[in-house]
Each structure stands twice: as C-alpha cells, then as structure tokens.
Short mmCIF file of C-alpha atoms in Angstrom, two decimals:
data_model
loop_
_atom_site.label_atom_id
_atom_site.label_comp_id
_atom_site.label_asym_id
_atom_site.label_seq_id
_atom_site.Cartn_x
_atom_site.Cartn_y
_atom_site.Cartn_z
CA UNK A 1 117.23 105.77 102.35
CA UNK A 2 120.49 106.66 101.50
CA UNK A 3 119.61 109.84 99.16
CA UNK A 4 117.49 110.73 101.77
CA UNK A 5 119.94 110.71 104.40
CA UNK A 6 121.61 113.08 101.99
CA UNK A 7 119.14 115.16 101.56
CA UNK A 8 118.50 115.62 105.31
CA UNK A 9 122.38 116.42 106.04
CA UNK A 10 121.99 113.93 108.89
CA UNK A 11 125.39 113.77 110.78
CA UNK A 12 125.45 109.98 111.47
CA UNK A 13 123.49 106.94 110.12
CA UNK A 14 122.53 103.61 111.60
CA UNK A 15 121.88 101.15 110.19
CA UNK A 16 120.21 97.52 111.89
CA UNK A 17 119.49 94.67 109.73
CA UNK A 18 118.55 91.16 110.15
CA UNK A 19 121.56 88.80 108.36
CA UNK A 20 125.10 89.72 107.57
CA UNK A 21 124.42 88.95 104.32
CA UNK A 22 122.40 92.08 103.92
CA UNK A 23 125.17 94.04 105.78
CA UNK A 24 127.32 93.47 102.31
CA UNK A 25 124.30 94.91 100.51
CA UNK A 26 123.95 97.77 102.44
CA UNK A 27 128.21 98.35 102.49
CA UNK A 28 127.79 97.62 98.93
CA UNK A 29 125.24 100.31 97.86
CA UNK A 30 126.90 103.09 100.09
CA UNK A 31 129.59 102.73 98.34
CA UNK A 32 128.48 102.54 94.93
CA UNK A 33 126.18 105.75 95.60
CA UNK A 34 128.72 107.90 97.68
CA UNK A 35 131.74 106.76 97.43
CA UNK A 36 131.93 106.50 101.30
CA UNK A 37 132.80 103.25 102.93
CA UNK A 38 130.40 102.08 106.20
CA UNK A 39 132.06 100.82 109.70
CA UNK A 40 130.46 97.13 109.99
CA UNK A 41 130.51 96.33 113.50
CA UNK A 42 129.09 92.49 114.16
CA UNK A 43 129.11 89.43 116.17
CA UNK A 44 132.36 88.35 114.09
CA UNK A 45 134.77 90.92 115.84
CA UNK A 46 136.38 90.03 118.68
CA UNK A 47 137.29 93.25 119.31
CA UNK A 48 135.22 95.92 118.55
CA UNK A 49 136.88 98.82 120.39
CA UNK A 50 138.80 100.23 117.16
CA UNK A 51 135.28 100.10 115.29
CA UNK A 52 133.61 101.73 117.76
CA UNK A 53 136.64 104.60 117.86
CA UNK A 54 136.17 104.42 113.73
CA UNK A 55 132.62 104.61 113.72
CA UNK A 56 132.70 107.74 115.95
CA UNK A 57 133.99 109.24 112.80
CA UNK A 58 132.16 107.65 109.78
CA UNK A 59 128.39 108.94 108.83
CA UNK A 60 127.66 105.62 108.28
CA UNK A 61 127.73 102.56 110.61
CA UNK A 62 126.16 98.84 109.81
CA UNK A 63 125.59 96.36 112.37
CA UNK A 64 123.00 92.76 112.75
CA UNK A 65 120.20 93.33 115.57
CA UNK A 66 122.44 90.45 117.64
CA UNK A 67 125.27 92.90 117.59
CA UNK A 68 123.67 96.17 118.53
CA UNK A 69 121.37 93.98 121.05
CA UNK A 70 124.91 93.16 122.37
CA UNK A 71 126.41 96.51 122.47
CA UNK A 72 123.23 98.42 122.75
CA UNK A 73 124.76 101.23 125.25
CA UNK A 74 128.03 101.32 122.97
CA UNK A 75 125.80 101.99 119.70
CA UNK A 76 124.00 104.55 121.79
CA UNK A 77 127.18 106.60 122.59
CA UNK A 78 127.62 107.26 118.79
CA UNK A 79 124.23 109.20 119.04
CA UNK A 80 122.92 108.93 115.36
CA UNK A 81 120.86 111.09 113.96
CA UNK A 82 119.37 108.87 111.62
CA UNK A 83 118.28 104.74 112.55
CA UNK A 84 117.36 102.51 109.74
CA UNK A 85 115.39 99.17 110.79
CA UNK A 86 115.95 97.17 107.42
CA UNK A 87 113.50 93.59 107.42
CA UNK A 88 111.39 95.43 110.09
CA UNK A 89 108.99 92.57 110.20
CA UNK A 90 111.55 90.62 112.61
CA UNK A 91 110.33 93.19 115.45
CA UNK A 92 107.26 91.54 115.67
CA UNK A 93 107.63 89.80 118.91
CA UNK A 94 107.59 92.90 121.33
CA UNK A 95 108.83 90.46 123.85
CA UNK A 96 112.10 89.23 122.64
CA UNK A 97 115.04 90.70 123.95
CA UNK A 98 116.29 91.69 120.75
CA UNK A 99 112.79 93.96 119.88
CA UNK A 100 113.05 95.38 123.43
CA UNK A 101 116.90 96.76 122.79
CA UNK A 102 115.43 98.00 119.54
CA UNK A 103 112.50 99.70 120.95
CA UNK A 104 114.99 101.57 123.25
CA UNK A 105 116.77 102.68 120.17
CA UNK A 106 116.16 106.59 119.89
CA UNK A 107 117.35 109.30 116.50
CA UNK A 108 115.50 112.40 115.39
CA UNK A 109 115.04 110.64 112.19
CA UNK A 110 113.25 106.95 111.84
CA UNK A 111 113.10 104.53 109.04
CA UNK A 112 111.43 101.25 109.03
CA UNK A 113 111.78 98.63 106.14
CA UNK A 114 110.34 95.60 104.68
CA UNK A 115 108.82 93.99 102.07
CA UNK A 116 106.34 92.90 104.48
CA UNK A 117 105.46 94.85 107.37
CA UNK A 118 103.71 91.61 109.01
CA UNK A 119 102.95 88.42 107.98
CA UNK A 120 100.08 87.07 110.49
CA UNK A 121 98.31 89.07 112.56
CA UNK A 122 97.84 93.15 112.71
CA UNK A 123 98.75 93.41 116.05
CA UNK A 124 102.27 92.36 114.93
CA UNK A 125 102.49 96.24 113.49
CA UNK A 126 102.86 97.77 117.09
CA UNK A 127 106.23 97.16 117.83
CA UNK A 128 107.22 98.84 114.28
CA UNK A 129 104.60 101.67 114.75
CA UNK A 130 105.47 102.03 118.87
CA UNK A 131 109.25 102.81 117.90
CA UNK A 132 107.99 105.32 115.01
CA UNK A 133 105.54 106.93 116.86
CA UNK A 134 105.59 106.28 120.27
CA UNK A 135 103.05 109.08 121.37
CA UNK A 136 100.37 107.88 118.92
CA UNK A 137 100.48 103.80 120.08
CA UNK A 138 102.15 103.93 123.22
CA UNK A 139 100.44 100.55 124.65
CA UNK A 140 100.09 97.03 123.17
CA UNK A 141 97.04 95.59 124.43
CA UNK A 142 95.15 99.59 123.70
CA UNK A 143 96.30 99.21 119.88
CA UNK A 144 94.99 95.39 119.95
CA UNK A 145 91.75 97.05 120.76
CA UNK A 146 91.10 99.82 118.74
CA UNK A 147 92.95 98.26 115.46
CA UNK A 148 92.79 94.59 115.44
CA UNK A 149 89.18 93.33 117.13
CA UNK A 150 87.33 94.32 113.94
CA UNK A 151 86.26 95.56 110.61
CA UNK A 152 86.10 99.26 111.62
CA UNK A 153 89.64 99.35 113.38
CA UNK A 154 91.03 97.60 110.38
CA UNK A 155 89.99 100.39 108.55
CA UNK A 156 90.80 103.18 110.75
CA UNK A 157 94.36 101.23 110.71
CA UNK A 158 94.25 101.42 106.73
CA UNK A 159 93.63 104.65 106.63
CA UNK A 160 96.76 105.70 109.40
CA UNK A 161 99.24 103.74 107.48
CA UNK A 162 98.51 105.20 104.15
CA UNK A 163 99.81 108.02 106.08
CA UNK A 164 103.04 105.86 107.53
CA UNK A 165 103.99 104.30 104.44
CA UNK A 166 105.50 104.48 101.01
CA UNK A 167 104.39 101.36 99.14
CA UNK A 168 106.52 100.77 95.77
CA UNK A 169 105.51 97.99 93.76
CA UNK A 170 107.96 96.18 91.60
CA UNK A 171 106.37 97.13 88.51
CA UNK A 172 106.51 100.95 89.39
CA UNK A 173 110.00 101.37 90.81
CA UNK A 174 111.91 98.71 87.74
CA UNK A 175 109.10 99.17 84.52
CA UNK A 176 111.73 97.51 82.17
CA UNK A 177 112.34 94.65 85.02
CA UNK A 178 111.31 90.81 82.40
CA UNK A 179 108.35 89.20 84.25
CA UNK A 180 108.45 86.08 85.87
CA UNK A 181 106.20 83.10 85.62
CA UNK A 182 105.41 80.10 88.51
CA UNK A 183 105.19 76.68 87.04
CA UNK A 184 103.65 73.35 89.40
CA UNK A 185 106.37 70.15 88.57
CA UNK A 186 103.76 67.42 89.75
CA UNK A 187 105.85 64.60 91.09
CA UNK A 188 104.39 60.86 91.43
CA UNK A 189 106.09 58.21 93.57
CA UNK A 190 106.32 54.50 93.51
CA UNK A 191 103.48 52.52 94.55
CA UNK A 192 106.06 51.57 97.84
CA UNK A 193 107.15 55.13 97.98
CA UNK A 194 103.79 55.88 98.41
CA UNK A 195 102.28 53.27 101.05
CA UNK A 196 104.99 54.08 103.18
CA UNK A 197 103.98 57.82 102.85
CA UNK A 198 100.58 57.32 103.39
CA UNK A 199 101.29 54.69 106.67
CA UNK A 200 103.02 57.73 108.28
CA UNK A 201 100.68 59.95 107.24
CA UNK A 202 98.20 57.77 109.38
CA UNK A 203 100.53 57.93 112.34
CA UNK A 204 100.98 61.59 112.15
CA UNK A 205 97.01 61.60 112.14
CA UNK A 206 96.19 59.68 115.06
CA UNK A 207 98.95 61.27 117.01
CA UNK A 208 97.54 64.59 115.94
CA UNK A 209 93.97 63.37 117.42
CA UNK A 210 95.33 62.30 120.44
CA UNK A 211 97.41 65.18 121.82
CA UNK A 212 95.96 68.15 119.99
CA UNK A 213 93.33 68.98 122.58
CA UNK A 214 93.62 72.97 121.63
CA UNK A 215 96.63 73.28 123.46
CA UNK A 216 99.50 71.76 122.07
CA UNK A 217 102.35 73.91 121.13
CA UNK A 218 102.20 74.68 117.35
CA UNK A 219 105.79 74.04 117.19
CA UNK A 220 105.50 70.30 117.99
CA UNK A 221 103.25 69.99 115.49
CA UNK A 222 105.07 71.48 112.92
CA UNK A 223 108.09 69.38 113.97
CA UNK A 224 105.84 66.25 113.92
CA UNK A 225 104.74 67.52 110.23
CA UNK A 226 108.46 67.92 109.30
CA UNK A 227 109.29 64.40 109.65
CA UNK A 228 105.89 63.62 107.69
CA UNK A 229 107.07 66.01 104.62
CA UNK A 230 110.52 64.09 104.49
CA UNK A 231 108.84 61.30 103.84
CA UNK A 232 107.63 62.86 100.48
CA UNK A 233 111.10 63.86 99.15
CA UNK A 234 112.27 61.10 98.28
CA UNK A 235 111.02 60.74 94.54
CA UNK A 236 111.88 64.33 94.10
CA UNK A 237 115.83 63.95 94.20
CA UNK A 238 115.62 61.87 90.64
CA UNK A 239 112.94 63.97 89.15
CA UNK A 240 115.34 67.71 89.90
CA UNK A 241 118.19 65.63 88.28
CA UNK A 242 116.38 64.58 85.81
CA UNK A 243 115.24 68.23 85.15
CA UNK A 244 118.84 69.95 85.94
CA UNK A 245 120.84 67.42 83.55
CA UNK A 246 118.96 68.31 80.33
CA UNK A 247 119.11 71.68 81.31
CA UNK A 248 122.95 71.23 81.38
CA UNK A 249 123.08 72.34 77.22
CA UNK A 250 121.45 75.95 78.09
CA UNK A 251 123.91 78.78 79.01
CA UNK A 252 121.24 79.41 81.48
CA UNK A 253 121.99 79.28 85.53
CA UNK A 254 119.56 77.44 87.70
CA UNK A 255 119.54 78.35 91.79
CA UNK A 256 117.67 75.19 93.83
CA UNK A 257 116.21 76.32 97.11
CA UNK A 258 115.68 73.42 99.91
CA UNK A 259 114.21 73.14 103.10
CA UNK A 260 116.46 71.13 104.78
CA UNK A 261 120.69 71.32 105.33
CA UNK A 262 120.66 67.50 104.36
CA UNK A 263 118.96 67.69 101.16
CA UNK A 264 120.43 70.63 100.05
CA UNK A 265 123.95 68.31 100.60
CA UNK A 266 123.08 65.50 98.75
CA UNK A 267 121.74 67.40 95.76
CA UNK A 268 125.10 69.48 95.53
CA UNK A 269 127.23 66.07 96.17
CA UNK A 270 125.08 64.04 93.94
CA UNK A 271 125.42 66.74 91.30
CA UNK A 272 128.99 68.08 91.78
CA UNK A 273 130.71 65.49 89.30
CA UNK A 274 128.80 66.58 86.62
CA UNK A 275 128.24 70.61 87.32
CA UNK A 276 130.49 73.55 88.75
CA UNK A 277 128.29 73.85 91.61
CA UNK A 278 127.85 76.81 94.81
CA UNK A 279 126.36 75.66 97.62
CA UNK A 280 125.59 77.45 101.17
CA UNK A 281 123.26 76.84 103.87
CA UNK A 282 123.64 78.32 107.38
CA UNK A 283 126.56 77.53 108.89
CA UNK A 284 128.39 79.40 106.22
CA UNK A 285 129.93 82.43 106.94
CA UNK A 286 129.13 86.18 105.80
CA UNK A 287 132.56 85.91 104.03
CA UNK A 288 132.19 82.87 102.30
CA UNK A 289 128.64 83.35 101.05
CA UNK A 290 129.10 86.58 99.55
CA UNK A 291 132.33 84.51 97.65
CA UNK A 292 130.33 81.58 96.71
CA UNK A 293 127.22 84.28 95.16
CA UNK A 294 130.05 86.56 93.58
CA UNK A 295 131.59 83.51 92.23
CA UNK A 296 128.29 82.04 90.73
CA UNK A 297 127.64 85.69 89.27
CA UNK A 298 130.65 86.30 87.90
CA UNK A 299 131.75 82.65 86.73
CA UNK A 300 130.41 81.86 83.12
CA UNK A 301 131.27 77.89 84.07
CA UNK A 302 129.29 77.78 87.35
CA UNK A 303 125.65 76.77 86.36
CA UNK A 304 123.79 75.64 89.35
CA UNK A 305 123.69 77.22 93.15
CA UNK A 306 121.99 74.93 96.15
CA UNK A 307 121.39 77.13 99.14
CA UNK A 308 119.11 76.71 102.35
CA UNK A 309 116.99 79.57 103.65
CA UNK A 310 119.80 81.47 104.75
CA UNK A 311 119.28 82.60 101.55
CA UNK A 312 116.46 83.32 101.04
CA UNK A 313 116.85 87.19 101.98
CA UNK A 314 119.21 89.88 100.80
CA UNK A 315 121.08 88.54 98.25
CA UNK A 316 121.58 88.82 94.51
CA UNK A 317 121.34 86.19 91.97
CA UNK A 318 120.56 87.89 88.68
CA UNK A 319 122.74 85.90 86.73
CA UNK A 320 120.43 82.76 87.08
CA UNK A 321 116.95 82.67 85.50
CA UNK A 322 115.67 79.28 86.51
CA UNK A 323 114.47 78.76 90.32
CA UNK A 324 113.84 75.32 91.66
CA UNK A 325 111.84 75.42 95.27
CA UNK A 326 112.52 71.50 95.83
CA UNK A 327 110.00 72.17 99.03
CA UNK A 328 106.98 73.89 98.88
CA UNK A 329 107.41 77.18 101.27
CA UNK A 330 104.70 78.08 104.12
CA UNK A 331 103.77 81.53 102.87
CA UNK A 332 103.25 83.08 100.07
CA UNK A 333 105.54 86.23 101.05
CA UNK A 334 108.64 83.89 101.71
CA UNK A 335 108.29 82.62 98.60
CA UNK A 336 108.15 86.16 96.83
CA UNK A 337 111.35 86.51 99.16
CA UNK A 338 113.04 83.69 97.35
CA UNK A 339 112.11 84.84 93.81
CA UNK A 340 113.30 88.04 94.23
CA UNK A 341 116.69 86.98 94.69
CA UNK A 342 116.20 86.31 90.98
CA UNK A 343 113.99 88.74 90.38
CA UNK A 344 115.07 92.07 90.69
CA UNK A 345 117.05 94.76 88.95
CA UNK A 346 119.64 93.76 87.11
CA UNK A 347 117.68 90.57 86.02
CA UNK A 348 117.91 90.58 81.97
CA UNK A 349 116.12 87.55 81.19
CA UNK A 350 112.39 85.80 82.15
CA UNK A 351 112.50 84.44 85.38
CA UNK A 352 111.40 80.76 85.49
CA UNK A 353 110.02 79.40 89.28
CA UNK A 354 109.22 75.92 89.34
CA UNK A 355 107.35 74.22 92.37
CA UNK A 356 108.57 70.61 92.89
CA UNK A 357 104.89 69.32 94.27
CA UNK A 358 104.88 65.50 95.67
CA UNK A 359 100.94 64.09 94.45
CA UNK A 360 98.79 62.86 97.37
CA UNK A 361 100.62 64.40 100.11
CA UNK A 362 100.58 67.22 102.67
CA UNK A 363 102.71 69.20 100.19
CA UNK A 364 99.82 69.51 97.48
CA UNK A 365 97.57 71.35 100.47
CA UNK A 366 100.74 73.58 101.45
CA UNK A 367 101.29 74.91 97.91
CA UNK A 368 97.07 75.04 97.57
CA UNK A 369 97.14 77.32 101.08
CA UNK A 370 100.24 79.46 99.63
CA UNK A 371 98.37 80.07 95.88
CA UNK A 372 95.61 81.19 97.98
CA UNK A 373 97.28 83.63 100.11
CA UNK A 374 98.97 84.79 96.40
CA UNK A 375 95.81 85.63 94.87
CA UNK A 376 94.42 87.38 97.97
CA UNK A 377 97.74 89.32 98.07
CA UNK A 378 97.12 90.44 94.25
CA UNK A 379 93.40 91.52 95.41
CA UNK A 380 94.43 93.41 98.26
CA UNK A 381 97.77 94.22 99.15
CA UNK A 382 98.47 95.77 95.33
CA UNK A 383 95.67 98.28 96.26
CA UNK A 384 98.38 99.98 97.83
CA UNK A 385 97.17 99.14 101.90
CA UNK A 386 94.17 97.21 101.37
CA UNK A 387 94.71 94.37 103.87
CA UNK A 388 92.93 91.74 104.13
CA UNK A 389 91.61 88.97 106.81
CA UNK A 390 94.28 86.08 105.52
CA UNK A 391 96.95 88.20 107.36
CA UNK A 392 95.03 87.13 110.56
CA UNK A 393 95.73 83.56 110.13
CA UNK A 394 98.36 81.98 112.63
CA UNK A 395 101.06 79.62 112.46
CA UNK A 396 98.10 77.50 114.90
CA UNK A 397 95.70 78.10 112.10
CA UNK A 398 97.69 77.40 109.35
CA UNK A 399 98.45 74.79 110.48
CA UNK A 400 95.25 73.27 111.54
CA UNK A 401 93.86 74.16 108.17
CA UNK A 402 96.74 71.80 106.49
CA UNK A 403 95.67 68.94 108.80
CA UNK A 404 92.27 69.78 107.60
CA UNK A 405 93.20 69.03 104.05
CA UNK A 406 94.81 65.94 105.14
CA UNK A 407 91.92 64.36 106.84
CA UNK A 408 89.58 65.47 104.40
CA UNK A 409 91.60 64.11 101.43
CA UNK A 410 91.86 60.21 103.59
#
C-alpha cells in the first residue's frame, strides 16, 4: 500500500482501520519506509481541531472507523486521493452505522484489506465490493441473487474476484519465514470436576430444547454456552502452570491467549510471583499496550505475556515462540489471527501453538468444528479463490452443529 501510494504520486492518504493498536502499525511502517510521520486522529483527542489543521498538510492521515464515523464530514474536507480500508471484513454488516459512513467514503483511488475478506456467508462481500465498485454491485439483495443462491453464481463470483484481488500467501511473500506446528494439550478433570460439568451440561440441554423453537436469538445461546464452557476451565488453570513453570529454564517467551478478562487475571496474578509477566486485555489503552508488547519484545527478563482478544489483531510478538490458546477459538481464521501475532516476519525460531482441550466437553466439538474448517481452508482457499460451502455456515449454524455434537455425544 504504501509503495504504491508512492508510485501513484497520490497527494493525500487515508487510512481507516479497525483497533488503535493497528494505528501504531500503520504510524510505525510509514515511518520506517519514508521517513514521513502520519497525523493520528482518534477517539482519544479531545480536541481534534489542530489535527485536522495538521492533517490538511500531511500525505498521510490514520484514524479507527469510530473516529472517522464520528467526524465523517471533517475527514471528507481533507479530500484524499487515496482511502485504505485495513481489516475490511468488519464492513460486513451493510447496516451498521459505522459501514454506512464508510460506504459514503469517496477517493479516486480504493484499497481494501484483510486477511479474510468474509468469514460466513458470500453475501458479506457486498459492502467491500459496493464501495470498490459501486457501478458493478450497486444493490444488496441483486448481488444475493446472482452470487450467493448457488453453485453457478459462486463461480461467476470466483471468477470476478480473481480479477479484484491480490492473494499473497505466507509462504510466497516471507519463503525464509520457520514453520509453525499446532499441538492438542488433552486436559482430564476430577471425577467432581466432571459431574458438575456434565449436570450443567444437562441444564444447558433441556433449556436449549425448550426455547430453541428456530427462533431464538443466536446470541442467547451463545451466552447460555459461555457459562457452560466456564464450567470446563477449571482443571485447565493447574495444567498451563504446570506447563509454563517447567518451561521457566528455556530462554524461550510464551504468549497465553484467553477468552475471558477474568481468567486472563488470575493466570497473570497467580503467575506474577514467579515470572516478569505483560498482561492486557481490553480496557487497556493504545498507549499502554503498545508499552507492555514493546516491553515484552525488548525485555530479555520478561518471559510470559497474558492478553485477551484485544489482541488478537495487529500486533507483533516475534520475540515469543510458544502460544498457549487456554480456550479453544470459534473459527479457524481467528485462530490463524492469533498465531500470526507470532508468526510473521521477523519470527526467527519454530512457532509452537498449543490447544488447551477440556475431554468430554463442548470444547472437544469446538476445536473438532475449527480443524475442520482448517483443512477445508488448505483445500480451497490456498487455490488462490477457490471458496468453498463452509464459508456459508452461520453463527446459527455453527452453533446448532456444536449442540449437535453435544447431544449426540450424551
């Protein structure tokens, strides 16, 4: 993007992103290529008249989608040349507020990116594709028709993107890059540990039977399955510790990724007498992540990093070589998400992912639906745009095909 920016002697670059945390990135890179230094305008300034005034003048300007939703008419008076949608996958809800201000965004040049362009369904591509090219799939429901009903418009959409995109697999763009390897850490609990598991697994069940009529809300159920996967954390705490403490010898870093704020705490309390530990989840700021990673990076006595999903995007941990998901993840693309915090250039060493697995409970079917979804992606998705029907699945599907495994399994 930025070479090509370059290349194109564009007068004025913007650039929307998803996180602040990739806003660094981005400053980070422009710097290191150019030697210029981007205006960041986001929902931290209080006042943002002098960075509108500065960005008047600077060819490059960074902002989150909440700012520039914000400001949208502001950001529009700097009249870019070039817009850059980085994680372009978030605009698939055409009717969020935040799509519809980018949708309205307009530059002679337009760049889209992502590491996945959509995660579920195809129809989730016309928002990304309307802003592109609005002439060619000007109206939702007529793309929903001609490219997502069947087998022929999923090829006639194959065939159009091969046109739209520049796919750049790992292995092309970073040859030298050390592989990486998943390993399954079954975990077994106590006979107790386990009837209480499998009592509110039976509660989850019949509740399941008796509201889920077709039109539930999939996010009730997924809550409802949240407090059922809680329930199979607790022998994992002593196994990780177990794990991390004879790992404490190695000069090697380990980063643990966790589901939940509150187990993400007690793992970096429970651990912080014994290791020089980072730790970040949500609620931390831009400015204090990016010290906490740079610290864990940089710091030869700082082994271990616990961090929510707010990391899980647009960060770099190359120092560490050892991944611990202490959750099994939903999809298969988060997950690649996560591991290419580790994973990317820069990375010397073999990267080690380890899924912490709890035996005989919903979290052996999620990590069974995610390997799935893995192996379909190395079928398809590596033959450059060869997409295939798992994208279809839902969040409601998913989900119902989890439950599935449950019942079947009792």
């Amino acid at each position: 993007i930025i070479a090509t920016a370059e290349y194109l002697l564009v007068d004025r670059v913007l650039i929307l992103t998803g996180k602040t945390s990739t806003i660094a990135t981005w400053s980070k890179e422009i710097t290191k290529h150019l030697g210029d230094k981007a205006v960041v305008i986001t929902g931290d300034d209080t006042n943002k008249e002098p960075l509108f005034k500065k960005a008047k003048k600077s060819k490059w300007v960074v902002c989150t989608y909440e700012t520039y939703q914000r400001f949208s008419e502001r950001f529009k008076e700097l009249h870019p040349e070039m817009v850059v949608i980085d994680e372009a996958d978030i605009m698939n809800n055409p009717d969020s507020l935040r799509t519809k201000a980018i949708l309205n965004t307009n530059a002679k040049y337009k760049y889209c990116v992502s590491g996945w362009i959509f995660k579920n369904k195809r129809k989730e591509l016309w928002p990304i594709l309307n802003w592109l090219s609005p002439e060619e799939y000007p109206f939702r429901d007529q793309f929903t028709k001609d490219y997502c009903m069947n087998e022929e418009g999923r090829l006639r959409l194959k065939y159009e993107l091969s046109h739209k995109l520049i796919y750049r697999p790992k292995s092309l763009v970073l040859p030298d890059l050390p592989p990486f390897d998943i390993h399954a850490i079954p975990v077994n609990m106590a006979p107790k540990e386990m009837e209480e598991y499998l009592k509110a697994e039976e509660n989850f069940i019949e509740w399941y039977k008796e509201n889920n009529q077709g039109d539930l809300p999939s996010g009730i159920t997924m809550t409802k399955m949240h407090s059922l996967r809680r329930t199979a954390l607790k022998p994992k705490f002593q196994k990780l510790y177990q794990i991390i403490k004879q790992r404490h010898q190695t000069p090697n870093k380990t980063v643990v990724f966790c589901t939940y704020i509150d187990e993400a705490t007690r793992i970096a309390e429970d651990l912080s007498e014994e290791f020089k530990i980072g730790y970040f989840d949500g609620e931390t700021s831009a400015k204090e992540r990016q010290e906490i990673i740079d610290r864990f990076n940089n710091d030869p006595q700082s082994e271990l990093l616990v961090m929510t999903e707010a990391g899980g995007k647009s960060i770099e941990l190359v120092s560490a070589d050892h991944l611990y998901l202490f959750n099994p993840v939903w999809t298969y693309s988060f997950k690649k998400q996560i591991t290419d915090r580790l994973h990317r250039r820069g990375q010397q060493r073999k990267v080690h992912v380890y899924d912490m697995i709890t035996q005989g409970t919903l979290e052996e079917s999620i990590a069974g639906r995610t390997e799935q979804k893995r192996e379909e992606y190395e079928k398809t998705v590596i033959d450059t745009f060869g997409y295939s029907s798992w994208f279809e699945e839902s969040q409601e599907s998913i989900i119902g095909l989890i439950i599935g495994d449950i019942i079947n399994r009792r």
